[in-house]
mmCIF file of C-alpha atoms in Angstrom:
data_model
loop_
_atom_site.group_PDB
_atom_site.id
_atom_site.type_symbol
_atom_site.label_atom_id
_atom_site.label_comp_id
_atom_site.label_asym_id
_atom_site.label_seq_id
_atom_site.Cartn_x
_atom_site.Cartn_y
_atom_site.Cartn_z
ATOM 1 C CA MET A 23 10.378 21.602 2.234
ATOM 2 C CA GLU A 24 13.466 23.604 2.138
ATOM 3 C CA GLN A 25 15.154 26.155 -0.132
ATOM 4 C CA ASN A 26 11.958 27.005 -2.068
ATOM 5 C CA GLY A 27 11.888 23.507 -3.544
ATOM 6 C CA ASN A 28 15.225 23.350 -4.952
ATOM 7 C CA LYS A 29 15.385 19.759 -5.974
ATOM 8 C CA ASN A 30 19.048 19.613 -6.571
ATOM 9 C CA TYR A 31 19.858 21.242 -3.192
ATOM 10 C CA ILE A 32 17.677 18.699 -1.288
ATOM 11 C CA LEU A 33 18.917 15.703 -3.106
ATOM 12 C CA ALA A 34 22.486 16.946 -2.530
ATOM 13 C CA LYS A 35 21.846 17.498 1.126
ATOM 14 C CA ASN A 36 20.417 13.997 1.330
ATOM 15 C CA ASN A 37 22.900 11.927 -0.612
ATOM 16 C CA LEU A 38 23.769 9.843 2.383
ATOM 17 C CA LEU A 39 20.712 8.156 3.961
ATOM 18 C CA GLU A 40 20.252 5.500 6.475
ATOM 19 C CA THR A 41 17.923 2.709 7.531
ATOM 20 C CA LYS A 42 18.016 0.185 10.113
ATOM 21 C CA ARG A 43 20.138 -2.274 8.047
ATOM 22 C CA LEU A 44 21.332 -0.131 5.078
ATOM 23 C CA PHE A 45 23.286 2.815 3.915
ATOM 24 C CA LEU A 46 22.135 4.597 0.921
ATOM 25 C CA ARG A 47 24.901 6.402 -0.603
ATOM 26 C CA PRO A 48 26.401 7.544 -3.987
ATOM 27 C CA VAL A 49 27.667 4.911 -6.353
ATOM 28 C CA THR A 50 31.443 5.151 -7.054
ATOM 29 C CA LEU A 51 33.818 3.198 -9.174
ATOM 30 C CA GLU A 52 34.927 1.383 -5.989
ATOM 31 C CA ASP A 53 31.521 -0.434 -6.198
ATOM 32 C CA ALA A 54 32.341 -1.830 -9.615
ATOM 33 C CA GLU A 55 33.214 -5.369 -8.396
ATOM 34 C CA ASP A 56 30.067 -5.707 -6.217
ATOM 35 C CA MET A 57 27.862 -4.275 -9.024
ATOM 36 C CA TYR A 58 29.471 -6.633 -11.597
ATOM 37 C CA GLU A 59 28.647 -9.514 -9.231
ATOM 38 C CA TYR A 60 24.988 -9.035 -10.073
ATOM 39 C CA SER A 61 25.222 -7.241 -13.361
ATOM 40 C CA ARG A 62 26.670 -10.205 -15.049
ATOM 41 C CA ASP A 63 23.929 -12.398 -13.858
ATOM 42 C CA SER A 64 21.069 -12.950 -16.178
ATOM 43 C CA GLN A 65 18.480 -13.566 -13.604
ATOM 44 C CA THR A 66 19.090 -10.314 -11.810
ATOM 45 C CA THR A 67 19.194 -8.154 -14.804
ATOM 46 C CA HIS A 68 16.602 -10.063 -16.807
ATOM 47 C CA PHE A 69 14.031 -7.207 -16.938
ATOM 48 C CA VAL A 70 16.226 -4.193 -16.267
ATOM 49 C CA PHE A 71 19.332 -4.046 -18.581
ATOM 50 C CA GLY A 72 21.481 -6.100 -20.647
ATOM 51 C CA ARG A 73 23.919 -8.267 -18.797
ATOM 52 C CA HIS A 74 27.439 -6.910 -18.304
ATOM 53 C CA GLN A 75 30.027 -9.010 -20.057
ATOM 54 C CA THR A 76 33.178 -7.507 -18.253
ATOM 55 C CA LEU A 77 33.967 -5.622 -15.173
ATOM 56 C CA GLU A 78 34.954 -2.630 -17.717
ATOM 57 C CA ASP A 79 31.375 -2.622 -18.791
ATOM 58 C CA THR A 80 30.319 -2.118 -15.091
ATOM 59 C CA LYS A 81 32.806 0.591 -14.578
ATOM 60 C CA ILE A 82 31.449 2.391 -17.762
ATOM 61 C CA ALA A 83 27.861 1.990 -16.617
ATOM 62 C CA ILE A 84 28.782 3.414 -13.204
ATOM 63 C CA ALA A 85 30.594 6.464 -14.891
ATOM 64 C CA ASP A 86 27.867 7.099 -17.369
ATOM 65 C CA TYR A 87 24.761 6.596 -15.359
ATOM 66 C CA PHE A 88 25.445 7.071 -11.710
ATOM 67 C CA MET A 89 28.466 9.433 -11.635
ATOM 68 C CA ALA A 90 27.461 11.719 -14.472
ATOM 69 C CA GLU A 91 24.316 12.725 -12.867
ATOM 70 C CA PRO A 92 24.425 11.447 -9.189
ATOM 71 C CA LEU A 93 21.628 13.127 -7.537
ATOM 72 C CA GLY A 94 18.906 10.889 -6.481
ATOM 73 C CA LYS A 95 20.861 7.715 -7.261
ATOM 74 C CA PHE A 96 22.061 5.509 -4.381
ATOM 75 C CA ALA A 97 24.219 2.434 -3.842
ATOM 76 C CA ILE A 98 22.400 0.068 -1.360
ATOM 77 C CA GLU A 99 24.978 -1.041 1.093
ATOM 78 C CA LEU A 100 24.588 -3.578 3.931
ATOM 79 C CA LYS A 101 25.724 -1.907 7.032
ATOM 80 C CA GLU A 102 27.205 -4.975 8.785
ATOM 81 C CA GLN A 103 28.868 -6.482 5.733
ATOM 82 C CA GLN A 104 29.851 -3.145 4.204
ATOM 83 C CA LYS A 105 28.830 -4.559 0.764
ATOM 84 C CA MET A 106 26.981 -2.846 -1.962
ATOM 85 C CA ILE A 107 24.168 -5.249 -2.919
ATOM 86 C CA GLY A 108 22.113 -3.061 -5.394
ATOM 87 C CA THR A 109 20.996 0.362 -6.393
ATOM 88 C CA ILE A 110 17.951 2.484 -6.071
ATOM 89 C CA ASP A 111 17.102 5.916 -7.584
ATOM 90 C CA LEU A 112 14.352 8.486 -7.384
ATOM 91 C CA ARG A 113 13.978 10.370 -10.562
ATOM 92 C CA VAL A 114 12.166 13.659 -9.672
ATOM 93 C CA GLU A 115 10.109 15.844 -11.815
ATOM 94 C CA MET A 116 9.922 18.761 -9.203
ATOM 95 C CA GLU A 117 7.798 21.072 -11.465
ATOM 96 C CA ILE A 118 4.740 18.557 -11.398
ATOM 97 C CA GLY A 119 5.470 17.090 -7.913
ATOM 98 C CA VAL A 120 6.178 13.569 -9.217
ATOM 99 C CA ALA A 121 9.085 11.070 -8.999
ATOM 100 C CA GLU A 122 9.724 7.643 -10.334
ATOM 101 C CA LEU A 123 11.398 4.928 -8.247
ATOM 102 C CA GLY A 124 13.600 2.307 -9.746
ATOM 103 C CA TYR A 125 15.802 -0.339 -8.063
ATOM 104 C CA ILE A 126 17.745 -3.557 -8.684
ATOM 105 C CA ILE A 127 19.358 -6.091 -6.265
ATOM 106 C CA ASN A 128 21.750 -8.908 -6.374
ATOM 107 C CA LYS A 129 19.627 -12.102 -6.356
ATOM 108 C CA LYS A 130 21.665 -13.497 -3.446
ATOM 109 C CA TYR A 131 19.784 -10.848 -1.342
ATOM 110 C CA TRP A 132 16.269 -11.458 -2.699
ATOM 111 C CA GLY A 133 13.695 -12.022 0.002
ATOM 112 C CA PHE A 134 15.271 -10.354 2.973
ATOM 113 C CA GLY A 135 13.206 -7.081 2.675
ATOM 114 C CA TYR A 136 16.081 -4.851 1.737
ATOM 115 C CA ILE A 137 14.539 -3.235 -1.311
ATOM 116 C CA PRO A 138 11.260 -2.321 0.434
ATOM 117 C CA GLU A 139 13.286 -0.896 3.333
ATOM 118 C CA ALA A 140 15.350 1.215 0.954
ATOM 119 C CA CYS A 141 12.055 2.263 -0.795
ATOM 120 C CA HIS A 142 10.376 3.273 2.309
ATOM 121 C CA ARG A 143 13.407 5.591 2.999
ATOM 122 C CA LEU A 144 13.126 7.242 -0.522
ATOM 123 C CA LEU A 145 9.395 7.635 -0.055
ATOM 124 C CA THR A 146 10.085 9.574 3.022
ATOM 125 C CA LEU A 147 12.811 11.639 1.253
ATOM 126 C CA GLY A 148 10.201 12.308 -1.573
ATOM 127 C CA PHE A 149 7.058 13.223 0.505
ATOM 128 C CA THR A 150 8.885 14.989 3.495
ATOM 129 C CA ASP A 151 11.948 16.696 2.098
ATOM 130 C CA LEU A 152 10.800 17.131 -1.641
ATOM 131 C CA ASP A 153 6.972 17.596 -0.919
ATOM 132 C CA LEU A 154 6.044 15.401 -3.789
ATOM 133 C CA VAL A 155 2.482 14.553 -4.382
ATOM 134 C CA ARG A 156 3.030 11.193 -6.035
ATOM 135 C CA ILE A 157 5.801 8.603 -6.349
ATOM 136 C CA LYS A 158 5.395 5.930 -9.200
ATOM 137 C CA ALA A 159 7.144 2.863 -10.384
ATOM 138 C CA ALA A 160 6.778 0.512 -13.303
ATOM 139 C CA HIS A 161 7.564 -2.929 -14.174
ATOM 140 C CA ASP A 162 7.336 -5.599 -16.867
ATOM 141 C CA LYS A 163 4.115 -7.661 -16.189
ATOM 142 C CA ARG A 164 6.212 -10.813 -16.043
ATOM 143 C CA ASN A 165 8.355 -9.381 -13.358
ATOM 144 C CA ALA A 166 6.137 -10.412 -10.274
ATOM 145 C CA ASN A 167 8.995 -9.818 -7.898
ATOM 146 C CA SER A 168 9.100 -6.165 -8.628
ATOM 147 C CA GLY A 169 5.261 -5.828 -8.413
ATOM 148 C CA ARG A 170 5.384 -7.409 -4.941
ATOM 149 C CA VAL A 171 8.073 -4.868 -3.797
ATOM 150 C CA MET A 172 5.811 -2.044 -4.958
ATOM 151 C CA GLU A 173 2.694 -3.546 -3.046
ATOM 152 C CA LYS A 174 4.662 -3.909 0.080
ATOM 153 C CA ILE A 175 5.556 -0.168 0.190
ATOM 154 C CA GLY A 176 1.799 0.650 -0.417
ATOM 155 C CA MET A 177 1.648 1.267 -4.258
ATOM 156 C CA THR A 178 -1.474 0.476 -6.109
ATOM 157 C CA VAL A 179 -1.841 -0.210 -9.901
ATOM 158 C CA ASP A 180 -2.462 2.859 -11.970
ATOM 159 C CA SER A 181 -2.530 1.101 -15.270
ATOM 160 C CA ILE A 182 -1.601 -1.955 -17.276
ATOM 161 C CA ILE A 183 -0.337 -0.991 -20.642
ATOM 162 C CA PRO A 184 -0.218 -3.809 -23.379
ATOM 163 C CA GLU A 185 2.602 -3.472 -25.791
ATOM 164 C CA ALA A 186 3.906 -0.416 -23.754
ATOM 165 C CA ARG A 187 7.467 -0.477 -25.013
ATOM 166 C CA ARG A 188 10.554 -2.493 -25.897
ATOM 167 C CA ASN A 189 12.517 -4.274 -22.995
ATOM 168 C CA LEU A 190 16.170 -3.349 -22.302
ATOM 169 C CA GLY A 191 17.136 -6.269 -20.313
ATOM 170 C CA GLN A 192 17.786 -9.810 -21.405
ATOM 171 C CA LEU A 193 14.775 -9.784 -23.482
ATOM 172 C CA LYS A 194 16.060 -6.724 -25.356
ATOM 173 C CA GLY A 195 13.846 -5.769 -28.281
ATOM 174 C CA GLN A 196 10.682 -7.675 -27.047
ATOM 175 C CA VAL A 197 7.624 -5.751 -26.681
ATOM 176 C CA PHE A 198 6.205 -6.070 -23.170
ATOM 177 C CA THR A 199 3.091 -5.189 -21.073
ATOM 178 C CA GLU A 200 3.971 -2.514 -18.525
ATOM 179 C CA VAL A 201 2.335 -2.360 -15.146
ATOM 180 C CA THR A 202 2.600 1.307 -13.465
ATOM 181 C CA ARG A 203 1.956 1.714 -9.786
ATOM 182 C CA SER A 204 2.093 4.696 -7.505
ATOM 183 C CA ILE A 205 1.368 5.942 -4.148
ATOM 184 C CA THR A 206 0.268 9.611 -3.292
ATOM 185 C CA LYS A 207 1.401 11.511 -0.194
ATOM 186 C CA THR A 208 -2.104 11.172 1.221
ATOM 187 C CA GLN A 209 -2.011 7.429 0.967
ATOM 188 C CA TRP A 210 1.578 7.372 2.388
ATOM 189 C CA GLU A 211 0.564 9.544 5.320
ATOM 190 C CA LYS A 212 -2.432 7.200 6.048
ATOM 191 C CA LEU A 213 -0.145 4.226 5.955
ATOM 192 C CA LYS A 214 2.175 5.782 8.477
ATOM 193 C CA GLN A 215 -0.446 6.301 11.005
#
């Protein structure tokens, strides 16, 4: 790990990442149309956030969430098509060596392995560059697709919390059961062997 574990420096230095098929890069206002394509779709946003009604909603969301504090937040861009198909972020708590992974992808691109591919790259960033001890993620129990992604990247269930919190997506206000999963650095290193 570099620069005495300065999270912001490490994340800034690694704000452009690459995988075999993807670029992970900062989200900009130029991504608004691609993001609006999936943000207005109720199936894509069902468990994540309220559906965007207008392109302006998407631009505001980009400015407020992705541009206001950009470190650790990435657009997922298909290299060949140069199209932004989703976002992924790693919310780091450096003091305790833990981060939380979150993601969303346009439903047109479900089932092609893009999210696990992006997640693997962020696991490498987290465990190699940031020297984290654990990376976690959570999903609504009814969101089996998100749970499968977490299983594919080696995460195991930590807890199932009934009536954990209220949903922010299409089911806004409904109380849901939250499944939390994680992978430790030791587990990750064993999977790489």
